[in-house]
Amino acid sequence: MAAKPSIPKGTRDFSPIEMAKRNYIFNTIRDVYHLYGFQQIETPAMETLSTLMGKYGEEGDKLLFKIQNSGDYFSGITDEELLSRNAARLASKFCEKGLRYDLTVPFARYVVMHRDEITFPFKRYQIQPVWRADRPQKGRYREFYQCDADVVGSDSLLNEVELMQIVDTVFSRFGVRVCIKINNRKILSGIAEIIGEADKIVDITVAIDKLDKIGLDNVNAELCEKGISEEAIAKLQPIILLSGTNAEKLETLKKVLAGSETGMKGVEESEFILGALEKMGLKNEIELDLTLARGLNYYTGAIFEVKALDVQIGSITGGGRYDNLTGVFGMSGVSGVGISFGADRIFDVLNQLDLYPREAVNGTELLFVNFGEKEAAYAMGMLTKVRAAGIRAELYPDASKMKKQMSYANAKRVPFVAIVGENEMNEGKATLKNMETGEQSLASVEEIIAALCRGE
Amino acid sequence: MAAKPSIPKGTRDFSPIEMAKRNYIFNTIRDVYHLYGFQQIETPAMETLSTLMGKYGEEGDKLLFKIQNSGDYFSGITDEELLSRNAARLASKFCEKGLRYDLTVPFARYVVMHRDEITFPFKRYQIQPVWRADRPQKGRYREFYQCDADVVGSDSLLNEVELMQIVDTVFSRFGVRVCIKINNRKILSGIAEIIGEADKIVDITVAIDKLDKIGLDNVNAELCEKGISEEAIAKLQPIILLSGTNAEKLETLKKVLAGSETGMKGVEESEFILGALEKMGLKNEIELDLTLARGLNYYTGAIFEVKALDVQIGSITGGGRYDNLTGVFGMSGVSGVGISFGADRIFDVLNQLDLYPREAVNGTELLFVNFGEKEAAYAMGMLTKVRAAGIRAELYPDASKMKKQMSYANAKRVPFVAIVGENEMNEGKATLKNMETGEQSLASVEEIIAALCRGE
């Protein structure tokens, strides 16, 4: 009974200060989503296994947390099956439900189930935890939050433009300098088409990505090693050496991809998105980057990724356009585009750059010291008025030693302390102490309220 | 593959409008918790089964959702054990983790694990879902949110006082009239002591509760049936007939319980709490109610419950003081007091009374109609300025038929629509339409911003 308790590996408790920081992140993202007309939904933690299985590949199926059926989960299973000890097959008999693995599949399921209530285009966001039975390691958890926004039921590129504006606004509000990278699946397909090596797209992007590090000759050698023909490599040269402004890159691509309808469509889409964003004036740089190939099997148009400029860390946000979100659930024709902010990495970035605004992380603004029953009763009266003014305030509940009460104030980083003793009570005031400067002065409750409102 | 998807029974999807309402509830509660110096924590959805098992009684153990171990969960189990098909015993071999059943046990576990980081008294709140494999029925779900606040590590009754102020403030902000009922376990123990029937406390409170409905004679008859002696019933008469103001009730109790130290302590505590609250001036009524016996095995001091006055529904908030929160995890001496708001019932109450403030539930405030690429580009420029002013606004992403775009505005309950066609572009303005009144006028972007800010 008395063994020291623990939590499952790969999971975390969030302390008050961590929660304050996380809430600052989620609230900032949420506010910007709202500004752009996105609406929140929530789906249950548990989905039926038939909803989840087969959606994340064979590896994904293994990483689903499965929930054992209640009651007699052995019924309907023969002795022979039991003794086969086939863990995977029997799991589907023991378990009908699993924990959600991402927010995309539940969203697709939601769209299909609620298609008659939804007005399309549907701009939805969702901020909820997901669970994966991954091997836990530094920075990888078995429970973590995703914060996704998607627009489904509209093919307009204005959605892509707005999502990039959202990314720009969110990171501006955080005070984090980022580079937004954009690519287009159709450009990559066009390249593959032109050089006649459709299946080598990933090899090509990986090699191009190394240009700065290993130089052109080595990139070409690597492409050759991967079995790409000399003729194709020759055609690839302008793309490997692609540089300059986004407009210059697009001009080069137009020449190279002239023979590919798909490729030209990708160029046109990118031109529209980048052009509109230039007109709006983003605060962060946006760069056409052909080496961006994330989720290549999933995305069908624009692909996005965000890198922090001042912290060494992987992508902190990503997304793209996809076709046929809901086809797997029998509803066709629903395409969409979405982004997902990586909350855990953003948390690390803001921590490293120390960018949490004080007022977002601070809790209690004023603590009344407790000297005993009479003083406490008096303080409670003041407290009611202070709180009515919207100031977060506490009375230390016990008449403990002053030192203990001050430690409490320090531990909670309370910026102001109010002291009410015999003298103060006689004057109808309190001594207000600024915990940072150490200054203190006798103040009425109105003066306290005014001082704290100024202090913000 | 194409079967219509569904969600596990007893679980729910929350639509945008439901989410807006739920967020209004959670945010109101959260704001008041902050005002009183409470800090948020979060714990993982999954806890080890050793943390959860044995904490909720035998019935509770059965209602835990258990998560099947990853990999080969059969290892270490003999054929004989398998063929025994003992679902409960084998569950503890197949599963090491379960979903949290409430927020109290994870909180106790948190306090023990983080005891060295926590500064006591610890005022924590937690708003997270919990899961129970209950038989689903109307109003009872297998996944639902709890929003708990507790103060641990302080015996001061000021904590009880503040929790009642929190309850009063939250329901005032909601605009819901409530009656706060308060009792004290020590008073109930005192009564049992005086009449010498310690184990009959529940029977007694149940019978007393029926006084209004069945009358004194029938109450006494019921007590007799339950095996309570005539002498005890005679002593109970002043308690059954207890009426008047809280002060009058306390006076009567002081006489009846004079012989019980525990009982008198309960009276004294209640007197302090009610006295302090009277001085603060609550907006809602508070009533000493001896029939309140919720969680009797758990609570050791004050017991609270809140009833809505204008809606027929069970208790919408409850709580009380308990001893030894963490003893089961080997850490003694941590007593506390807490409350829990019933979010689902509060949702129903606010729905029935139609009390959601418009601004809390509304999303997009302004929709730009899309007439085509040129007009959309123009609108995007205005949109950027409107959003920079903090107004939630959208441009319909496709140049669809006007009727479709207006249906979208109506479905999302957008109060203002901006129309930008040839004329408007020439004038550098937009036609602003108030969707409620139907009024429309030509307005510059500055005028639009001013109109929408006034509209709030």
Short mmCIF file of N, CA and C in Angstrom, two decimals, chain A residues 1 5 7-8 11-16 19 23 34-37 39-46 66-68 70 73-74 77-79 82-83 85 87 90-91 94-95 97 109-110 113-114 119 121 123 131 133 143 145 154 156 159 161-162 280 328 364 380 383-384 387 391-394 396-398 408 411-412, chain B residues 1 5 7-8 11-16 19 23 34-37 39-46 66-68 70 73-74 77-79 82-83 85 87 90-91 94-95 97 109-110 113-114 119 121 123 131 133 143 145 154 156 158-159 161-162 280 328 364 380 383-384 387 391-394 396-398 408 411-412:
data_model
loop_
_atom_site.label_atom_id
_atom_site.label_comp_id
_atom_site.label_asym_id
_atom_site.label_seq_id
_atom_site.Cartn_x
_atom_site.Cartn_y
_atom_site.Cartn_z
N MET A 1 0.82 -1.20 0.00
CA MET A 1 0.00 0.00 0.00
C MET A 1 0.86 1.26 0.00
N PRO A 5 4.37 5.98 -5.03
CA PRO A 5 3.65 5.86 -6.31
C PRO A 5 4.45 6.44 -7.47
N ILE A 7 4.17 7.26 -12.09
CA ILE A 7 3.26 7.36 -13.24
C ILE A 7 3.81 6.52 -14.39
N PRO A 8 2.93 6.11 -15.31
CA PRO A 8 3.39 5.27 -16.42
C PRO A 8 4.50 5.95 -17.20
N THR A 11 4.68 9.33 -19.64
CA THR A 11 3.64 10.31 -19.30
C THR A 11 4.22 11.34 -18.34
N ARG A 12 3.51 12.45 -18.18
CA ARG A 12 4.00 13.55 -17.36
C ARG A 12 2.93 14.16 -16.48
N ASP A 13 3.34 14.62 -15.32
CA ASP A 13 2.52 15.55 -14.53
C ASP A 13 2.92 16.96 -14.95
N PHE A 14 1.98 17.89 -14.96
CA PHE A 14 2.30 19.28 -15.22
C PHE A 14 2.07 20.10 -13.96
N SER A 15 3.14 20.74 -13.49
CA SER A 15 3.08 21.54 -12.27
C SER A 15 2.39 22.87 -12.57
N PRO A 16 2.03 23.63 -11.52
CA PRO A 16 1.37 24.93 -11.76
C PRO A 16 2.14 25.83 -12.72
N MET A 19 1.88 24.43 -16.20
CA MET A 19 0.51 24.62 -16.72
C MET A 19 0.29 26.06 -17.16
N ASN A 23 -0.73 26.89 -20.82
CA ASN A 23 -1.97 27.62 -21.09
C ASN A 23 -1.71 28.87 -21.90
N HIS A 34 -9.39 31.75 -33.38
CA HIS A 34 -10.69 32.43 -33.32
C HIS A 34 -10.72 33.65 -34.23
N LEU A 35 -9.62 34.39 -34.23
CA LEU A 35 -9.52 35.61 -35.05
C LEU A 35 -9.76 35.28 -36.52
N TYR A 36 -9.42 34.06 -36.90
CA TYR A 36 -9.57 33.63 -38.30
C TYR A 36 -10.84 32.80 -38.52
N GLY A 37 -11.72 32.77 -37.53
CA GLY A 37 -13.02 32.12 -37.72
C GLY A 37 -13.03 30.62 -37.53
N GLN A 39 -13.46 27.20 -35.37
CA GLN A 39 -14.31 26.80 -34.25
C GLN A 39 -13.77 25.52 -33.63
N GLN A 40 -13.87 25.45 -32.32
CA GLN A 40 -13.31 24.28 -31.62
C GLN A 40 -14.29 23.12 -31.59
N ILE A 41 -13.78 21.91 -31.73
CA ILE A 41 -14.55 20.71 -31.41
C ILE A 41 -13.71 19.86 -30.47
N GLU A 42 -14.37 18.92 -29.80
CA GLU A 42 -13.64 17.89 -29.05
C GLU A 42 -14.25 16.54 -29.37
N THR A 43 -13.39 15.55 -29.42
CA THR A 43 -13.84 14.18 -29.65
C THR A 43 -13.41 13.34 -28.45
N PRO A 44 -14.04 12.18 -28.24
CA PRO A 44 -13.70 11.38 -27.06
C PRO A 44 -12.26 10.85 -27.11
N ALA A 45 -11.67 10.63 -25.95
CA ALA A 45 -10.34 10.03 -25.88
C ALA A 45 -10.34 8.64 -26.51
N MET A 46 -11.43 7.91 -26.29
CA MET A 46 -11.54 6.56 -26.83
C MET A 46 -12.29 6.58 -28.15
N LYS A 66 -4.76 0.04 -26.47
CA LYS A 66 -6.05 -0.62 -26.59
C LYS A 66 -6.67 -0.79 -25.20
N ILE A 67 -7.97 -0.63 -25.13
CA ILE A 67 -8.67 -0.68 -23.85
C ILE A 67 -9.43 -1.99 -23.75
N GLN A 68 -9.16 -2.68 -22.65
CA GLN A 68 -9.79 -3.99 -22.48
C GLN A 68 -11.30 -3.84 -22.27
N SER A 70 -14.93 -4.27 -20.87
CA SER A 70 -15.41 -4.48 -19.49
C SER A 70 -16.08 -5.85 -19.42
N TYR A 73 -14.29 -10.48 -20.92
CA TYR A 73 -13.75 -10.27 -22.26
C TYR A 73 -13.29 -11.58 -22.91
N PHE A 74 -13.43 -12.71 -22.18
CA PHE A 74 -13.04 -14.01 -22.75
C PHE A 74 -14.16 -14.65 -23.57
N ILE A 77 -14.24 -16.62 -27.19
CA ILE A 77 -12.89 -17.01 -27.58
C ILE A 77 -12.68 -18.49 -27.23
N THR A 78 -12.25 -19.28 -28.20
CA THR A 78 -12.06 -20.71 -27.93
C THR A 78 -10.77 -20.92 -27.14
N ASP A 79 -10.69 -22.10 -26.47
CA ASP A 79 -9.47 -22.46 -25.74
C ASP A 79 -8.27 -22.45 -26.69
N LEU A 82 -7.06 -19.04 -27.34
CA LEU A 82 -6.37 -18.52 -26.16
C LEU A 82 -4.94 -19.05 -26.11
N LEU A 83 -4.82 -20.36 -26.31
CA LEU A 83 -3.51 -20.99 -26.18
C LEU A 83 -2.58 -20.63 -27.34
N ARG A 85 -1.90 -17.75 -28.05
CA ARG A 85 -1.18 -16.59 -27.49
C ARG A 85 -0.81 -15.58 -28.58
N ALA A 87 -0.88 -12.35 -29.60
CA ALA A 87 -1.21 -11.11 -28.89
C ALA A 87 -1.99 -10.13 -29.77
N LEU A 90 -5.60 -11.61 -30.65
CA LEU A 90 -6.49 -11.65 -29.49
C LEU A 90 -6.81 -10.26 -28.95
N ALA A 91 -5.89 -9.31 -29.18
CA ALA A 91 -6.16 -7.93 -28.73
C ALA A 91 -7.46 -7.42 -29.34
N PHE A 94 -10.16 -9.04 -27.23
CA PHE A 94 -10.22 -8.53 -25.86
C PHE A 94 -10.64 -7.06 -25.82
N CYS A 95 -10.36 -6.35 -26.91
CA CYS A 95 -10.50 -4.88 -26.90
C CYS A 95 -11.33 -4.41 -28.09
N LYS A 97 -12.01 -0.90 -28.09
CA LYS A 97 -11.74 0.54 -28.09
C LYS A 97 -10.24 0.80 -27.96
N ARG A 109 -13.61 11.10 -38.83
CA ARG A 109 -14.77 10.36 -38.31
C ARG A 109 -15.88 11.33 -37.91
N TYR A 110 -15.50 12.43 -37.27
CA TYR A 110 -16.46 13.45 -36.83
C TYR A 110 -17.19 14.05 -38.04
N MET A 113 -19.70 11.52 -39.40
CA MET A 113 -20.85 11.30 -38.50
C MET A 113 -21.76 12.53 -38.42
N HIS A 114 -21.17 13.71 -38.55
CA HIS A 114 -21.97 14.93 -38.34
C HIS A 114 -22.16 15.71 -39.64
N THR A 119 -21.83 22.97 -41.59
CA THR A 119 -21.88 23.85 -42.75
C THR A 119 -20.47 23.96 -43.31
N PRO A 121 -17.62 25.43 -46.08
CA PRO A 121 -16.36 24.92 -45.54
C PRO A 121 -16.35 24.94 -44.02
N LYS A 123 -14.27 25.15 -40.76
CA LYS A 123 -12.98 25.56 -40.20
C LYS A 123 -12.95 25.14 -38.75
N TRP A 131 -2.36 9.70 -27.72
CA TRP A 131 -1.56 8.69 -27.03
C TRP A 131 -0.90 7.73 -28.02
N ALA A 133 1.95 4.35 -28.08
CA ALA A 133 2.77 3.43 -27.30
C ALA A 133 4.18 3.35 -27.86
N GLU A 143 1.95 10.42 -24.07
CA GLU A 143 0.76 11.29 -24.04
C GLU A 143 1.24 12.69 -24.35
N TYR A 145 -0.07 16.70 -26.33
CA TYR A 145 -1.15 17.48 -26.93
C TYR A 145 -0.85 17.79 -28.38
N SER A 154 -13.25 23.03 -48.97
CA SER A 154 -12.95 24.18 -49.83
C SER A 154 -11.59 23.94 -50.49
N SER A 156 -10.11 26.36 -52.19
CA SER A 156 -9.52 27.68 -52.40
C SER A 156 -8.14 27.79 -51.75
N ASN A 159 -7.29 29.54 -48.27
CA ASN A 159 -7.14 28.82 -47.01
C ASN A 159 -5.67 28.62 -46.66
N VAL A 161 -3.29 30.55 -47.68
CA VAL A 161 -2.79 31.89 -47.34
C VAL A 161 -3.11 32.21 -45.88
N GLU A 162 -4.36 31.95 -45.49
CA GLU A 162 -4.76 32.29 -44.12
C GLU A 162 -4.03 31.43 -43.08
N MET A 280 0.07 40.86 -48.17
CA MET A 280 -0.39 41.05 -46.78
C MET A 280 0.75 41.56 -45.91
N VAL A 328 -11.97 6.99 -46.38
CA VAL A 328 -11.85 5.73 -45.67
C VAL A 328 -13.10 5.43 -44.85
N THR A 364 -1.16 34.43 -8.23
CA THR A 364 -1.62 35.35 -7.20
C THR A 364 -0.83 36.66 -7.24
N MET A 380 -10.03 39.49 5.49
CA MET A 380 -11.03 38.88 4.61
C MET A 380 -11.94 39.95 3.99
N LEU A 383 -9.98 41.65 1.34
CA LEU A 383 -9.77 40.68 0.28
C LEU A 383 -10.96 40.64 -0.68
N THR A 384 -12.15 40.66 -0.09
CA THR A 384 -13.36 40.61 -0.91
C THR A 384 -13.38 41.79 -1.88
N ARG A 387 -10.61 41.39 -4.61
CA ARG A 387 -11.01 40.41 -5.63
C ARG A 387 -12.11 40.95 -6.51
N ILE A 391 -8.51 41.49 -8.91
CA ILE A 391 -7.13 41.17 -8.55
C ILE A 391 -7.08 39.79 -7.89
N ARG A 392 -6.17 38.96 -8.38
CA ARG A 392 -6.02 37.61 -7.83
C ARG A 392 -5.30 37.72 -6.48
N ALA A 393 -6.00 37.35 -5.42
CA ALA A 393 -5.45 37.60 -4.09
C ALA A 393 -5.80 36.48 -3.12
N GLU A 394 -4.95 36.32 -2.11
CA GLU A 394 -5.15 35.28 -1.10
C GLU A 394 -4.89 35.84 0.29
N TYR A 396 -3.22 34.09 3.63
CA TYR A 396 -2.60 32.85 4.11
C TYR A 396 -3.56 32.25 5.13
N PRO A 397 -3.95 30.97 4.96
CA PRO A 397 -5.08 30.48 5.77
C PRO A 397 -4.76 30.27 7.25
N ASP A 398 -3.51 30.05 7.59
CA ASP A 398 -3.17 29.79 8.99
C ASP A 398 -2.31 30.92 9.55
N TYR A 408 6.07 31.19 1.47
CA TYR A 408 4.94 30.82 0.61
C TYR A 408 4.78 31.87 -0.50
N ALA A 411 7.61 31.42 -2.96
CA ALA A 411 7.50 30.22 -3.77
C ALA A 411 6.45 30.41 -4.86
N LYS A 412 5.38 31.13 -4.54
CA LYS A 412 4.33 31.37 -5.53
C LYS A 412 4.63 32.62 -6.36
N MET B 1 -14.63 -1.24 -44.81
CA MET B 1 -13.96 0.06 -44.75
C MET B 1 -14.96 1.19 -44.71
N PRO B 5 -19.05 5.21 -39.49
CA PRO B 5 -18.33 5.12 -38.23
C PRO B 5 -19.21 5.55 -37.05
N ILE B 7 -19.02 6.20 -32.39
CA ILE B 7 -18.12 6.37 -31.24
C ILE B 7 -18.55 5.42 -30.13
N PRO B 8 -17.65 5.09 -29.22
CA PRO B 8 -17.99 4.15 -28.16
C PRO B 8 -19.18 4.66 -27.33
N THR B 11 -19.79 7.88 -24.77
CA THR B 11 -18.87 9.00 -25.05
C THR B 11 -19.57 9.99 -25.98
N ARG B 12 -19.00 11.16 -26.10
CA ARG B 12 -19.64 12.23 -26.86
C ARG B 12 -18.64 13.00 -27.71
N ASP B 13 -19.11 13.46 -28.86
CA ASP B 13 -18.43 14.52 -29.59
C ASP B 13 -19.01 15.84 -29.11
N PHE B 14 -18.17 16.88 -29.09
CA PHE B 14 -18.69 18.20 -28.76
C PHE B 14 -18.57 19.10 -29.99
N SER B 15 -19.70 19.61 -30.43
CA SER B 15 -19.75 20.47 -31.61
C SER B 15 -19.24 21.86 -31.25
N PRO B 16 -18.98 22.71 -32.27
CA PRO B 16 -18.49 24.06 -31.98
C PRO B 16 -19.37 24.82 -30.97
N MET B 19 -18.92 23.32 -27.57
CA MET B 19 -17.59 23.67 -27.04
C MET B 19 -17.56 25.11 -26.53
N ASN B 23 -16.64 25.90 -22.85
CA ASN B 23 -15.50 26.76 -22.54
C ASN B 23 -15.93 27.94 -21.67
N HIS B 34 -8.64 31.30 -10.07
CA HIS B 34 -7.44 32.15 -10.09
C HIS B 34 -7.57 33.32 -9.13
N LEU B 35 -8.76 33.91 -9.11
CA LEU B 35 -9.02 35.06 -8.23
C LEU B 35 -8.74 34.71 -6.77
N TYR B 36 -8.90 33.44 -6.44
CA TYR B 36 -8.69 32.98 -5.07
C TYR B 36 -7.33 32.31 -4.89
N GLY B 37 -6.47 32.44 -5.88
CA GLY B 37 -5.10 31.96 -5.71
C GLY B 37 -4.88 30.48 -5.97
N GLN B 39 -4.01 27.24 -8.25
CA GLN B 39 -3.12 27.00 -9.39
C GLN B 39 -3.49 25.68 -10.06
N GLN B 40 -3.39 25.68 -11.39
CA GLN B 40 -3.79 24.48 -12.13
C GLN B 40 -2.67 23.45 -12.20
N ILE B 41 -3.03 22.20 -12.11
CA ILE B 41 -2.11 21.12 -12.48
C ILE B 41 -2.83 20.20 -13.47
N GLU B 42 -2.07 19.38 -14.16
CA GLU B 42 -2.66 18.30 -14.94
C GLU B 42 -1.89 17.02 -14.68
N THR B 43 -2.60 15.93 -14.69
CA THR B 43 -1.97 14.62 -14.51
C THR B 43 -2.30 13.79 -15.75
N PRO B 44 -1.54 12.72 -16.00
CA PRO B 44 -1.78 11.93 -17.21
C PRO B 44 -3.14 11.21 -17.18
N ALA B 45 -3.69 10.98 -18.35
CA ALA B 45 -4.94 10.22 -18.44
C ALA B 45 -4.76 8.81 -17.88
N MET B 46 -3.58 8.25 -18.12
CA MET B 46 -3.30 6.90 -17.64
C MET B 46 -2.56 6.95 -16.31
N LYS B 66 -9.22 -0.42 -18.28
CA LYS B 66 -7.84 -0.92 -18.20
C LYS B 66 -7.21 -0.95 -19.59
N ILE B 67 -5.95 -0.61 -19.64
CA ILE B 67 -5.25 -0.53 -20.93
C ILE B 67 -4.33 -1.73 -21.08
N GLN B 68 -4.51 -2.42 -22.20
CA GLN B 68 -3.73 -3.62 -22.42
C GLN B 68 -2.24 -3.28 -22.62
N SER B 70 1.42 -3.18 -24.03
CA SER B 70 1.91 -3.28 -25.40
C SER B 70 2.75 -4.55 -25.53
N TYR B 73 1.55 -9.43 -24.22
CA TYR B 73 0.97 -9.35 -22.87
C TYR B 73 0.68 -10.73 -22.27
N PHE B 74 0.95 -11.80 -23.06
CA PHE B 74 0.74 -13.15 -22.54
C PHE B 74 1.93 -13.68 -21.74
N ILE B 77 2.28 -15.79 -18.21
CA ILE B 77 0.98 -16.36 -17.82
C ILE B 77 0.95 -17.83 -18.24
N THR B 78 0.62 -18.72 -17.31
CA THR B 78 0.61 -20.15 -17.64
C THR B 78 -0.65 -20.49 -18.44
N ASP B 79 -0.59 -21.64 -19.15
CA ASP B 79 -1.76 -22.11 -19.89
C ASP B 79 -2.94 -22.29 -18.96
N LEU B 82 -4.56 -19.06 -18.16
CA LEU B 82 -5.32 -18.59 -19.32
C LEU B 82 -6.66 -19.29 -19.40
N LEU B 83 -6.60 -20.63 -19.25
CA LEU B 83 -7.83 -21.41 -19.41
C LEU B 83 -8.79 -21.21 -18.25
N ARG B 85 -9.82 -18.47 -17.42
CA ARG B 85 -10.69 -17.40 -17.93
C ARG B 85 -11.19 -16.48 -16.81
N ALA B 87 -11.50 -13.31 -15.65
CA ALA B 87 -11.33 -12.00 -16.32
C ALA B 87 -10.69 -10.98 -15.39
N LEU B 90 -6.91 -12.03 -14.56
CA LEU B 90 -6.03 -11.92 -15.72
C LEU B 90 -5.90 -10.47 -16.21
N ALA B 91 -6.92 -9.66 -15.93
CA ALA B 91 -6.83 -8.24 -16.33
C ALA B 91 -5.60 -7.61 -15.70
N PHE B 94 -2.71 -8.77 -17.87
CA PHE B 94 -2.72 -8.21 -19.22
C PHE B 94 -2.50 -6.69 -19.21
N CYS B 95 -2.85 -6.07 -18.09
CA CYS B 95 -2.89 -4.59 -18.05
C CYS B 95 -2.12 -4.06 -16.84
N LYS B 97 -1.90 -0.49 -16.70
CA LYS B 97 -2.35 0.89 -16.63
C LYS B 97 -3.86 0.97 -16.75
N ARG B 109 -1.78 11.17 -5.47
CA ARG B 109 -0.54 10.61 -6.02
C ARG B 109 0.44 11.72 -6.39
N TYR B 110 -0.09 12.78 -6.97
CA TYR B 110 0.73 13.94 -7.36
C TYR B 110 1.39 14.57 -6.14
N MET B 113 4.21 12.34 -4.88
CA MET B 113 5.36 12.31 -5.78
C MET B 113 6.12 13.63 -5.81
N HIS B 114 5.39 14.74 -5.64
CA HIS B 114 6.02 16.06 -5.79
C HIS B 114 6.11 16.80 -4.46
N THR B 119 4.87 23.89 -2.19
CA THR B 119 4.81 24.72 -1.00
C THR B 119 3.40 24.61 -0.44
N PRO B 121 0.39 25.58 2.38
CA PRO B 121 -0.81 24.94 1.83
C PRO B 121 -0.83 25.03 0.29
N LYS B 123 -2.92 25.08 -2.96
CA LYS B 123 -4.25 25.35 -3.50
C LYS B 123 -4.23 24.98 -4.97
N TRP B 131 -12.82 8.80 -16.66
CA TRP B 131 -13.48 7.71 -17.40
C TRP B 131 -14.00 6.64 -16.44
N ALA B 133 -16.41 2.92 -16.53
CA ALA B 133 -17.11 1.93 -17.35
C ALA B 133 -18.50 1.66 -16.80
N GLU B 143 -17.19 9.11 -20.28
CA GLU B 143 -16.12 10.12 -20.27
C GLU B 143 -16.77 11.43 -19.90
N TYR B 145 -15.97 15.49 -17.76
CA TYR B 145 -15.00 16.37 -17.13
C TYR B 145 -15.34 16.58 -15.65
N SER B 154 -3.62 22.51 5.16
CA SER B 154 -4.06 23.57 6.07
C SER B 154 -5.38 23.14 6.70
N SER B 156 -7.15 25.26 8.50
CA SER B 156 -7.91 26.48 8.76
C SER B 156 -9.29 26.43 8.12
N LEU B 158 -10.83 28.93 7.29
CA LEU B 158 -10.91 29.99 6.27
C LEU B 158 -10.96 29.38 4.87
N ASN B 159 -10.37 28.20 4.72
CA ASN B 159 -10.43 27.52 3.43
C ASN B 159 -11.87 27.16 3.06
N VAL B 161 -14.46 28.69 4.16
CA VAL B 161 -15.14 29.96 3.88
C VAL B 161 -14.87 30.39 2.44
N GLU B 162 -13.60 30.31 2.05
CA GLU B 162 -13.27 30.76 0.69
C GLU B 162 -13.89 29.87 -0.38
N MET B 280 -19.16 38.44 5.10
CA MET B 280 -18.74 38.75 3.72
C MET B 280 -19.93 39.15 2.87
N VAL B 328 -2.84 6.55 1.90
CA VAL B 328 -2.80 5.32 1.14
C VAL B 328 -1.52 5.22 0.30
N THR B 364 -17.22 33.96 -35.11
CA THR B 364 -16.90 34.97 -36.10
C THR B 364 -17.86 36.16 -36.01
N MET B 380 -9.11 40.73 -48.59
CA MET B 380 -8.03 40.21 -47.72
C MET B 380 -7.27 41.36 -47.06
N LEU B 383 -9.44 42.67 -44.35
CA LEU B 383 -9.52 41.63 -43.33
C LEU B 383 -8.33 41.71 -42.38
N THR B 384 -7.14 41.93 -42.95
CA THR B 384 -5.94 42.00 -42.13
C THR B 384 -6.07 43.13 -41.11
N ARG B 387 -8.78 42.24 -38.42
CA ARG B 387 -8.25 41.28 -37.44
C ARG B 387 -7.22 41.92 -36.53
N ILE B 391 -10.85 41.88 -34.12
CA ILE B 391 -12.19 41.40 -34.51
C ILE B 391 -12.06 40.05 -35.22
N ARG B 392 -12.86 39.09 -34.77
CA ARG B 392 -12.83 37.75 -35.37
C ARG B 392 -13.56 37.82 -36.72
N ALA B 393 -12.82 37.61 -37.78
CA ALA B 393 -13.40 37.84 -39.11
C ALA B 393 -12.91 36.80 -40.11
N GLU B 394 -13.72 36.58 -41.13
CA GLU B 394 -13.40 35.61 -42.19
C GLU B 394 -13.74 36.19 -43.55
N TYR B 396 -15.16 34.38 -46.98
CA TYR B 396 -15.61 33.09 -47.51
C TYR B 396 -14.58 32.66 -48.56
N PRO B 397 -14.02 31.45 -48.44
CA PRO B 397 -12.85 31.15 -49.26
C PRO B 397 -13.13 30.95 -50.75
N ASP B 398 -14.36 30.59 -51.10
CA ASP B 398 -14.66 30.35 -52.52
C ASP B 398 -15.66 31.39 -53.03
N TYR B 408 -23.99 30.21 -44.97
CA TYR B 408 -22.82 29.95 -44.12
C TYR B 408 -22.79 30.96 -42.98
N ALA B 411 -25.56 30.06 -40.54
CA ALA B 411 -25.28 28.84 -39.77
C ALA B 411 -24.26 29.13 -38.68
N LYS B 412 -23.30 29.99 -38.97
CA LYS B 412 -22.29 30.33 -37.95
C LYS B 412 -22.73 31.50 -37.08
#
